[in-house]
Amino acid sequence: MSIKNLKDFVETSSQKDLSQETFELESSHLLEVKLDGRVWAKAGSMVAYRGGVKFVRQGVLEQGLGNLLKKAISGEGTQLMKMEGQGRVYIADAGKKITLLRLAGESIYVNGNDVLAYEDGVASEIKMMRKVSGMMSGGLFNIKLSGNGVVAITSHYEPLTLAVTPDQPVFTDPNATVAWSGNLSPDIVTDISLGTLFGRGSGESVQLKFAGTGWVVVQPYEEVYFQQQG
C-alpha cells in the first residue's frame, strides 16, 4: 500500500489547467467546466464550484412543449440544469467514465441517462422510442444532440464502438447502449428464445436493432434505467 505525506497528496491531486477549452477532464471521472456564459449539465452532477455561478433547473420555456409532453408521457427524462455566470464548476456522475466529443454540425443520439453536459451551441431534443409489450411507459428515451460544440457523455467503464453496415446490423441490450450516430434510427425487437440469455427480460428479450450505415456505442455494464412489468 502506498502512503503519501500530506504535501504530496495535495500536490498530486490538485486541480490543473492543461487546456483553454470550456470542458477539461481533471480525471476520467471528473469534468471541469470553465464557465463564461451558459452550459447545460445533468441536474445533481455538480460536486464543487467557485466563482459567480447560478444554477437553474431546466424550465418550461427551454424545453419546449413537445419535449415536455414526451417527458410527461415517459414519466421520466434527463433533468438538466443551466449553469450561468463566470467561474469553475466540477461535475461528475456516480464515478462513471466521461468522454468528450466535439460536434461540428453533426448529430448524435445519447441514452438519456448518459448525457453529462454540453455547450450552449448544441441543441437538444428528447426522443421517445415506441413502447413494447412487457415494458412500462417510462421506458426508452434518448436525447438528440446536434450543432456545434462539445458534449460530455458518460459510460460505465470503457465504451466500445461497433460499426453498423447495410449487410451487418447490430443488436444491443438497451441497458448497455450509450449512444449512436445521428443518422441511425433503431428498432425495438423482441426474441422470446433469448429471454433468459440476453438482457434482463423475464421470458422475453428486448433488443435494439441498428440497421443502415453508422455506429453504436455500448458499455460493459447493464444500467437499469427502466423497469419491466412482471
PDB file of C-alpha atoms in Angstrom:
ATOM      1  CA  MET A   1       0.000   0.000   0.000  1.00  0.00           C
ATOM      2  CA  SER A   2       1.334   3.411  -1.000  1.00  0.00           C
ATOM      3  CA  ILE A   3       1.169   6.085   1.691  1.00  0.00           C
ATOM      4  CA  LYS A   4       1.625   9.745   0.747  1.00  0.00           C
ATOM      5  CA  ASN A   5       2.508  12.568   3.046  1.00  0.00           C
ATOM      6  CA  LEU A   6       0.016  15.415   3.136  1.00  0.00           C
ATOM      7  CA  LYS A   7       2.066  17.761   0.939  1.00  0.00           C
ATOM      8  CA  ASP A   8       2.472  15.147  -1.807  1.00  0.00           C
ATOM      9  CA  PHE A   9      -1.217  14.309  -1.721  1.00  0.00           C
ATOM     10  CA  VAL A  10      -2.235  17.964  -2.112  1.00  0.00           C
ATOM     11  CA  GLU A  11       0.203  18.484  -4.972  1.00  0.00           C
ATOM     12  CA  THR A  12      -0.689  15.355  -6.935  1.00  0.00           C
ATOM     13  CA  SER A  13      -4.468  15.724  -6.521  1.00  0.00           C
ATOM     14  CA  SER A  14      -4.652  19.489  -7.062  1.00  0.00           C
ATOM     15  CA  GLN A  15      -6.627  20.987  -9.934  1.00  0.00           C
ATOM     16  CA  LYS A  16      -4.522  21.708 -13.018  1.00  0.00           C
ATOM     17  CA  ASP A  17      -5.207  23.756 -16.148  1.00  0.00           C
ATOM     18  CA  LEU A  18      -3.953  21.900 -19.202  1.00  0.00           C
ATOM     19  CA  SER A  19      -6.299  23.414 -21.784  1.00  0.00           C
ATOM     20  CA  GLN A  20      -8.173  26.605 -22.577  1.00  0.00           C
ATOM     21  CA  GLU A  21     -11.237  24.647 -23.659  1.00  0.00           C
ATOM     22  CA  THR A  22     -14.512  25.150 -21.802  1.00  0.00           C
ATOM     23  CA  PHE A  23     -14.544  21.442 -20.908  1.00  0.00           C
ATOM     24  CA  GLU A  24     -11.413  19.843 -19.429  1.00  0.00           C
ATOM     25  CA  LEU A  25     -11.126  16.425 -17.844  1.00  0.00           C
ATOM     26  CA  GLU A  26      -9.481  16.609 -14.434  1.00  0.00           C
ATOM     27  CA  SER A  27      -9.628  12.814 -14.480  1.00  0.00           C
ATOM     28  CA  SER A  28     -11.546  10.257 -16.499  1.00  0.00           C
ATOM     29  CA  HIS A  29     -14.353  10.585 -13.943  1.00  0.00           C
ATOM     30  CA  LEU A  30     -14.402  14.327 -13.176  1.00  0.00           C
ATOM     31  CA  LEU A  31     -15.072  17.200 -15.579  1.00  0.00           C
ATOM     32  CA  GLU A  32     -14.077  20.817 -15.081  1.00  0.00           C
ATOM     33  CA  VAL A  33     -16.236  23.421 -16.819  1.00  0.00           C
ATOM     34  CA  LYS A  34     -14.586  26.806 -17.317  1.00  0.00           C
ATOM     35  CA  LEU A  35     -17.807  28.748 -17.309  1.00  0.00           C
ATOM     36  CA  ASP A  36     -18.103  32.083 -19.111  1.00  0.00           C
ATOM     37  CA  GLY A  37     -21.741  32.316 -20.113  1.00  0.00           C
ATOM     38  CA  ARG A  38     -24.000  29.264 -20.075  1.00  0.00           C
ATOM     39  CA  VAL A  39     -23.560  25.488 -20.143  1.00  0.00           C
ATOM     40  CA  TRP A  40     -26.136  22.728 -19.739  1.00  0.00           C
ATOM     41  CA  ALA A  41     -25.437  19.864 -17.339  1.00  0.00           C
ATOM     42  CA  LYS A  42     -27.188  16.928 -15.746  1.00  0.00           C
ATOM     43  CA  ALA A  43     -29.017  18.067 -12.627  1.00  0.00           C
ATOM     44  CA  GLY A  44     -27.277  16.909  -9.473  1.00  0.00           C
ATOM     45  CA  SER A  45     -23.908  16.435 -11.192  1.00  0.00           C
ATOM     46  CA  MET A  46     -22.151  19.389  -9.537  1.00  0.00           C
ATOM     47  CA  VAL A  47     -19.607  18.333  -6.922  1.00  0.00           C
ATOM     48  CA  ALA A  48     -17.850  21.709  -6.407  1.00  0.00           C
ATOM     49  CA  TYR A  49     -17.598  25.186  -7.882  1.00  0.00           C
ATOM     50  CA  ARG A  50     -16.041  28.561  -7.399  1.00  0.00           C
ATOM     51  CA  GLY A  51     -16.855  31.967  -8.810  1.00  0.00           C
ATOM     52  CA  GLY A  52     -20.143  33.646  -9.628  1.00  0.00           C
ATOM     53  CA  VAL A  53     -22.233  30.733 -10.864  1.00  0.00           C
ATOM     54  CA  LYS A  54     -26.010  30.407 -10.878  1.00  0.00           C
ATOM     55  CA  PHE A  55     -27.673  27.003 -11.166  1.00  0.00           C
ATOM     56  CA  VAL A  56     -31.200  26.829 -12.588  1.00  0.00           C
ATOM     57  CA  ARG A  57     -33.184  23.675 -13.317  1.00  0.00           C
ATOM     58  CA  GLN A  58     -34.385  23.363 -16.885  1.00  0.00           C
ATOM     59  CA  GLY A  59     -37.638  25.285 -17.234  1.00  0.00           C
ATOM     60  CA  VAL A  60     -40.743  25.086 -19.347  1.00  0.00           C
ATOM     61  CA  LEU A  61     -39.636  27.577 -21.972  1.00  0.00           C
ATOM     62  CA  GLU A  62     -36.258  25.950 -22.521  1.00  0.00           C
ATOM     63  CA  GLN A  63     -37.734  22.510 -23.027  1.00  0.00           C
ATOM     64  CA  GLY A  64     -40.487  23.387 -25.433  1.00  0.00           C
ATOM     65  CA  LEU A  65     -43.973  21.885 -25.449  1.00  0.00           C
ATOM     66  CA  GLY A  66     -43.016  18.778 -27.444  1.00  0.00           C
ATOM     67  CA  ASN A  67     -40.267  17.802 -25.039  1.00  0.00           C
ATOM     68  CA  LEU A  68     -42.496  18.432 -22.037  1.00  0.00           C
ATOM     69  CA  LEU A  69     -45.209  16.172 -23.443  1.00  0.00           C
ATOM     70  CA  LYS A  70     -42.674  13.428 -24.108  1.00  0.00           C
ATOM     71  CA  LYS A  71     -41.325  13.709 -20.593  1.00  0.00           C
ATOM     72  CA  ALA A  72     -44.834  13.626 -19.127  1.00  0.00           C
ATOM     73  CA  ILE A  73     -45.697  10.507 -21.140  1.00  0.00           C
ATOM     74  CA  SER A  74     -42.471   8.748 -20.258  1.00  0.00           C
ATOM     75  CA  GLY A  75     -42.744   9.566 -16.581  1.00  0.00           C
ATOM     76  CA  GLU A  76     -39.065  10.416 -16.559  1.00  0.00           C
ATOM     77  CA  GLY A  77     -36.362  12.126 -18.509  1.00  0.00           C
ATOM     78  CA  THR A  78     -32.947  13.574 -18.028  1.00  0.00           C
ATOM     79  CA  GLN A  79     -33.338  16.535 -15.686  1.00  0.00           C
ATOM     80  CA  LEU A  80     -30.970  19.232 -16.890  1.00  0.00           C
ATOM     81  CA  MET A  81     -29.760  22.406 -15.256  1.00  0.00           C
ATOM     82  CA  LYS A  82     -28.379  25.629 -16.626  1.00  0.00           C
ATOM     83  CA  MET A  83     -25.068  26.774 -15.203  1.00  0.00           C
ATOM     84  CA  GLU A  84     -24.723  30.500 -15.846  1.00  0.00           C
ATOM     85  CA  GLY A  85     -22.091  33.076 -14.967  1.00  0.00           C
ATOM     86  CA  GLN A  86     -18.327  33.006 -14.646  1.00  0.00           C
ATOM     87  CA  GLY A  87     -16.329  30.512 -12.656  1.00  0.00           C
ATOM     88  CA  ARG A  88     -15.215  26.904 -12.475  1.00  0.00           C
ATOM     89  CA  VAL A  89     -17.655  24.059 -11.979  1.00  0.00           C
ATOM     90  CA  TYR A  90     -16.699  20.447 -11.338  1.00  0.00           C
ATOM     91  CA  ILE A  91     -19.221  17.809 -12.327  1.00  0.00           C
ATOM     92  CA  ALA A  92     -19.415  14.012 -12.255  1.00  0.00           C
ATOM     93  CA  ASP A  93     -21.987  11.234 -12.376  1.00  0.00           C
ATOM     94  CA  ALA A  94     -21.597   8.330  -9.959  1.00  0.00           C
ATOM     95  CA  GLY A  95     -17.954   7.845 -10.883  1.00  0.00           C
ATOM     96  CA  LYS A  96     -18.768   6.941 -14.494  1.00  0.00           C
ATOM     97  CA  LYS A  97     -16.147   7.425 -17.217  1.00  0.00           C
ATOM     98  CA  ILE A  98     -16.518  10.725 -19.095  1.00  0.00           C
ATOM     99  CA  THR A  99     -15.910  11.075 -22.832  1.00  0.00           C
ATOM    100  CA  LEU A 100     -15.726  14.463 -24.569  1.00  0.00           C
ATOM    101  CA  LEU A 101     -16.949  14.730 -28.164  1.00  0.00           C
ATOM    102  CA  ARG A 102     -16.804  17.778 -30.437  1.00  0.00           C
ATOM    103  CA  LEU A 103     -19.756  18.238 -32.775  1.00  0.00           C
ATOM    104  CA  ALA A 104     -19.129  20.225 -35.960  1.00  0.00           C
ATOM    105  CA  GLY A 105     -22.592  20.369 -37.452  1.00  0.00           C
ATOM    106  CA  GLU A 106     -23.163  16.672 -36.728  1.00  0.00           C
ATOM    107  CA  SER A 107     -25.705  14.984 -34.506  1.00  0.00           C
ATOM    108  CA  ILE A 108     -25.537  12.132 -32.037  1.00  0.00           C
ATOM    109  CA  TYR A 109     -28.155  10.249 -30.057  1.00  0.00           C
ATOM    110  CA  VAL A 110     -27.290   9.577 -26.428  1.00  0.00           C
ATOM    111  CA  ASN A 111     -29.076   7.471 -23.856  1.00  0.00           C
ATOM    112  CA  GLY A 112     -30.933   9.929 -21.661  1.00  0.00           C
ATOM    113  CA  ASN A 113     -29.065   8.776 -18.567  1.00  0.00           C
ATOM    114  CA  ASP A 114     -25.639   9.198 -20.169  1.00  0.00           C
ATOM    115  CA  VAL A 115     -25.723  12.922 -21.030  1.00  0.00           C
ATOM    116  CA  LEU A 116     -23.500  14.778 -18.555  1.00  0.00           C
ATOM    117  CA  ALA A 117     -23.084  18.232 -20.129  1.00  0.00           C
ATOM    118  CA  TYR A 118     -22.993  20.178 -23.381  1.00  0.00           C
ATOM    119  CA  GLU A 119     -22.068  23.642 -24.539  1.00  0.00           C
ATOM    120  CA  ASP A 120     -24.654  26.275 -25.329  1.00  0.00           C
ATOM    121  CA  GLY A 121     -24.158  25.953 -29.099  1.00  0.00           C
ATOM    122  CA  VAL A 122     -25.503  22.413 -29.014  1.00  0.00           C
ATOM    123  CA  ALA A 123     -29.240  21.856 -29.452  1.00  0.00           C
ATOM    124  CA  SER A 124     -31.035  19.056 -27.595  1.00  0.00           C
ATOM    125  CA  GLU A 125     -34.272  17.220 -28.228  1.00  0.00           C
ATOM    126  CA  ILE A 126     -35.835  14.382 -26.251  1.00  0.00           C
ATOM    127  CA  LYS A 127     -36.694  11.388 -28.400  1.00  0.00           C
ATOM    128  CA  MET A 128     -39.002   8.584 -27.288  1.00  0.00           C
ATOM    129  CA  MET A 129     -38.876   5.036 -28.593  1.00  0.00           C
ATOM    130  CA  ARG A 130     -42.193   3.328 -29.128  1.00  0.00           C
ATOM    131  CA  LYS A 131     -43.480   1.180 -26.294  1.00  0.00           C
ATOM    132  CA  VAL A 132     -43.351  -2.577 -26.493  1.00  0.00           C
ATOM    133  CA  SER A 133     -45.195  -5.256 -24.570  1.00  0.00           C
ATOM    134  CA  GLY A 134     -43.600  -6.035 -21.223  1.00  0.00           C
ATOM    135  CA  MET A 135     -42.147  -2.567 -20.714  1.00  0.00           C
ATOM    136  CA  MET A 136     -43.594   0.198 -18.588  1.00  0.00           C
ATOM    137  CA  SER A 137     -44.275   3.549 -20.238  1.00  0.00           C
ATOM    138  CA  GLY A 138     -41.224   5.001 -18.511  1.00  0.00           C
ATOM    139  CA  GLY A 139     -39.034   3.026 -20.861  1.00  0.00           C
ATOM    140  CA  LEU A 140     -36.569   4.010 -23.508  1.00  0.00           C
ATOM    141  CA  PHE A 141     -35.813   7.648 -24.125  1.00  0.00           C
ATOM    142  CA  ASN A 142     -32.780   9.348 -25.545  1.00  0.00           C
ATOM    143  CA  ILE A 143     -31.548  12.827 -26.361  1.00  0.00           C
ATOM    144  CA  LYS A 144     -30.544  14.037 -29.799  1.00  0.00           C
ATOM    145  CA  LEU A 145     -27.626  16.466 -29.571  1.00  0.00           C
ATOM    146  CA  SER A 146     -26.737  18.454 -32.672  1.00  0.00           C
ATOM    147  CA  GLY A 147     -24.979  21.603 -33.785  1.00  0.00           C
ATOM    148  CA  ASN A 148     -21.556  22.955 -32.897  1.00  0.00           C
ATOM    149  CA  GLY A 149     -19.820  22.477 -29.583  1.00  0.00           C
ATOM    150  CA  VAL A 150     -18.523  19.925 -27.126  1.00  0.00           C
ATOM    151  CA  VAL A 151     -20.686  17.348 -25.383  1.00  0.00           C
ATOM    152  CA  ALA A 152     -19.744  15.175 -22.410  1.00  0.00           C
ATOM    153  CA  ILE A 153     -21.228  11.690 -22.237  1.00  0.00           C
ATOM    154  CA  THR A 154     -20.732   9.012 -19.607  1.00  0.00           C
ATOM    155  CA  SER A 155     -20.358   5.259 -19.541  1.00  0.00           C
ATOM    156  CA  HIS A 156     -19.657   2.556 -17.020  1.00  0.00           C
ATOM    157  CA  TYR A 157     -16.052   1.576 -17.751  1.00  0.00           C
ATOM    158  CA  GLU A 158     -14.533   1.790 -21.261  1.00  0.00           C
ATOM    159  CA  PRO A 159     -17.059   2.205 -24.098  1.00  0.00           C
ATOM    160  CA  LEU A 160     -16.899   0.128 -27.270  1.00  0.00           C
ATOM    161  CA  THR A 161     -17.970   1.470 -30.683  1.00  0.00           C
ATOM    162  CA  LEU A 162     -19.396  -1.024 -33.174  1.00  0.00           C
ATOM    163  CA  ALA A 163     -19.733  -0.277 -36.889  1.00  0.00           C
ATOM    164  CA  VAL A 164     -23.184  -0.657 -38.444  1.00  0.00           C
ATOM    165  CA  THR A 165     -23.245  -1.537 -42.152  1.00  0.00           C
ATOM    166  CA  PRO A 166     -26.101  -2.351 -44.544  1.00  0.00           C
ATOM    167  CA  ASP A 167     -25.136  -6.029 -44.555  1.00  0.00           C
ATOM    168  CA  GLN A 168     -24.280  -6.215 -40.846  1.00  0.00           C
ATOM    169  CA  PRO A 169     -26.922  -4.759 -38.494  1.00  0.00           C
ATOM    170  CA  VAL A 170     -26.049  -4.606 -34.800  1.00  0.00           C
ATOM    171  CA  PHE A 171     -28.308  -5.764 -31.958  1.00  0.00           C
ATOM    172  CA  THR A 172     -27.736  -4.345 -28.482  1.00  0.00           C
ATOM    173  CA  ASP A 173     -29.082  -4.618 -24.970  1.00  0.00           C
ATOM    174  CA  PRO A 174     -30.888  -1.299 -24.297  1.00  0.00           C
ATOM    175  CA  ASN A 175     -29.412  -1.189 -20.789  1.00  0.00           C
ATOM    176  CA  ALA A 176     -25.883  -1.339 -22.218  1.00  0.00           C
ATOM    177  CA  THR A 177     -26.418   1.086 -25.116  1.00  0.00           C
ATOM    178  CA  VAL A 178     -24.803   4.502 -24.636  1.00  0.00           C
ATOM    179  CA  ALA A 179     -25.023   6.379 -27.953  1.00  0.00           C
ATOM    180  CA  TRP A 180     -25.294   6.080 -31.718  1.00  0.00           C
ATOM    181  CA  SER A 181     -24.737   8.136 -34.835  1.00  0.00           C
ATOM    182  CA  GLY A 182     -27.368  10.711 -35.716  1.00  0.00           C
ATOM    183  CA  ASN A 183     -28.373   9.067 -38.990  1.00  0.00           C
ATOM    184  CA  LEU A 184     -29.485   5.805 -37.368  1.00  0.00           C
ATOM    185  CA  SER A 185     -32.969   5.070 -36.052  1.00  0.00           C
ATOM    186  CA  PRO A 186     -33.021   1.838 -34.047  1.00  0.00           C
ATOM    187  CA  ASP A 187     -35.979  -0.509 -33.920  1.00  0.00           C
ATOM    188  CA  ILE A 188     -37.089  -2.271 -30.757  1.00  0.00           C
ATOM    189  CA  VAL A 189     -37.317  -6.010 -31.319  1.00  0.00           C
ATOM    190  CA  THR A 190     -38.053  -8.944 -29.050  1.00  0.00           C
ATOM    191  CA  ASP A 191     -36.928 -12.532 -29.094  1.00  0.00           C
ATOM    192  CA  ILE A 192     -38.576 -14.910 -26.658  1.00  0.00           C
ATOM    193  CA  SER A 193     -35.927 -17.559 -27.263  1.00  0.00           C
ATOM    194  CA  LEU A 194     -33.251 -15.237 -25.879  1.00  0.00           C
ATOM    195  CA  GLY A 195     -35.274 -14.202 -22.862  1.00  0.00           C
ATOM    196  CA  THR A 196     -33.003 -15.855 -20.317  1.00  0.00           C
ATOM    197  CA  LEU A 197     -29.749 -15.178 -22.177  1.00  0.00           C
ATOM    198  CA  PHE A 198     -29.821 -11.555 -23.332  1.00  0.00           C
ATOM    199  CA  GLY A 199     -30.689  -8.554 -21.202  1.00  0.00           C
ATOM    200  CA  ARG A 200     -32.866  -8.523 -18.111  1.00  0.00           C
ATOM    201  CA  GLY A 201     -36.120  -9.688 -19.660  1.00  0.00           C
ATOM    202  CA  SER A 202     -38.203 -12.353 -17.928  1.00  0.00           C
ATOM    203  CA  GLY A 203     -39.159 -14.748 -20.713  1.00  0.00           C
ATOM    204  CA  GLU A 204     -38.684 -12.079 -23.377  1.00  0.00           C
ATOM    205  CA  SER A 205     -35.579 -10.318 -24.632  1.00  0.00           C
ATOM    206  CA  VAL A 206     -35.881  -6.630 -25.554  1.00  0.00           C
ATOM    207  CA  GLN A 207     -33.206  -5.559 -28.015  1.00  0.00           C
ATOM    208  CA  LEU A 208     -32.317  -2.544 -30.117  1.00  0.00           C
ATOM    209  CA  LYS A 209     -31.663  -3.252 -33.795  1.00  0.00           C
ATOM    210  CA  PHE A 210     -29.409  -0.799 -35.625  1.00  0.00           C
ATOM    211  CA  ALA A 211     -29.524  -1.114 -39.411  1.00  0.00           C
ATOM    212  CA  GLY A 212     -28.002   1.061 -42.131  1.00  0.00           C
ATOM    213  CA  THR A 213     -24.652   2.829 -42.052  1.00  0.00           C
ATOM    214  CA  GLY A 214     -23.238   4.307 -38.878  1.00  0.00           C
ATOM    215  CA  TRP A 215     -22.059   3.236 -35.432  1.00  0.00           C
ATOM    216  CA  VAL A 216     -23.345   2.421 -31.965  1.00  0.00           C
ATOM    217  CA  VAL A 217     -21.578   2.754 -28.604  1.00  0.00           C
ATOM    218  CA  VAL A 218     -22.070   0.166 -25.869  1.00  0.00           C
ATOM    219  CA  GLN A 219     -20.694  -0.229 -22.351  1.00  0.00           C
ATOM    220  CA  PRO A 220     -19.708  -3.399 -20.470  1.00  0.00           C
ATOM    221  CA  TYR A 221     -22.466  -2.854 -17.939  1.00  0.00           C
ATOM    222  CA  GLU A 222     -26.257  -3.163 -17.847  1.00  0.00           C
ATOM    223  CA  GLU A 223     -27.603   0.058 -16.410  1.00  0.00           C
ATOM    224  CA  VAL A 224     -31.158  -0.336 -15.179  1.00  0.00           C
ATOM    225  CA  TYR A 225     -32.967   2.857 -16.167  1.00  0.00           C
ATOM    226  CA  PHE A 226     -36.346   1.331 -16.862  1.00  0.00           C
ATOM    227  CA  GLN A 227     -38.333  -1.474 -15.321  1.00  0.00           C
ATOM    228  CA  GLN A 228     -40.322  -4.270 -16.849  1.00  0.00           C
ATOM    229  CA  GLN A 229     -43.725  -5.438 -15.879  1.00  0.00           C
ATOM    230  CA  GLY A 230     -43.859  -8.870 -14.331  1.00  0.00           C
TER     231      GLY A 230
END
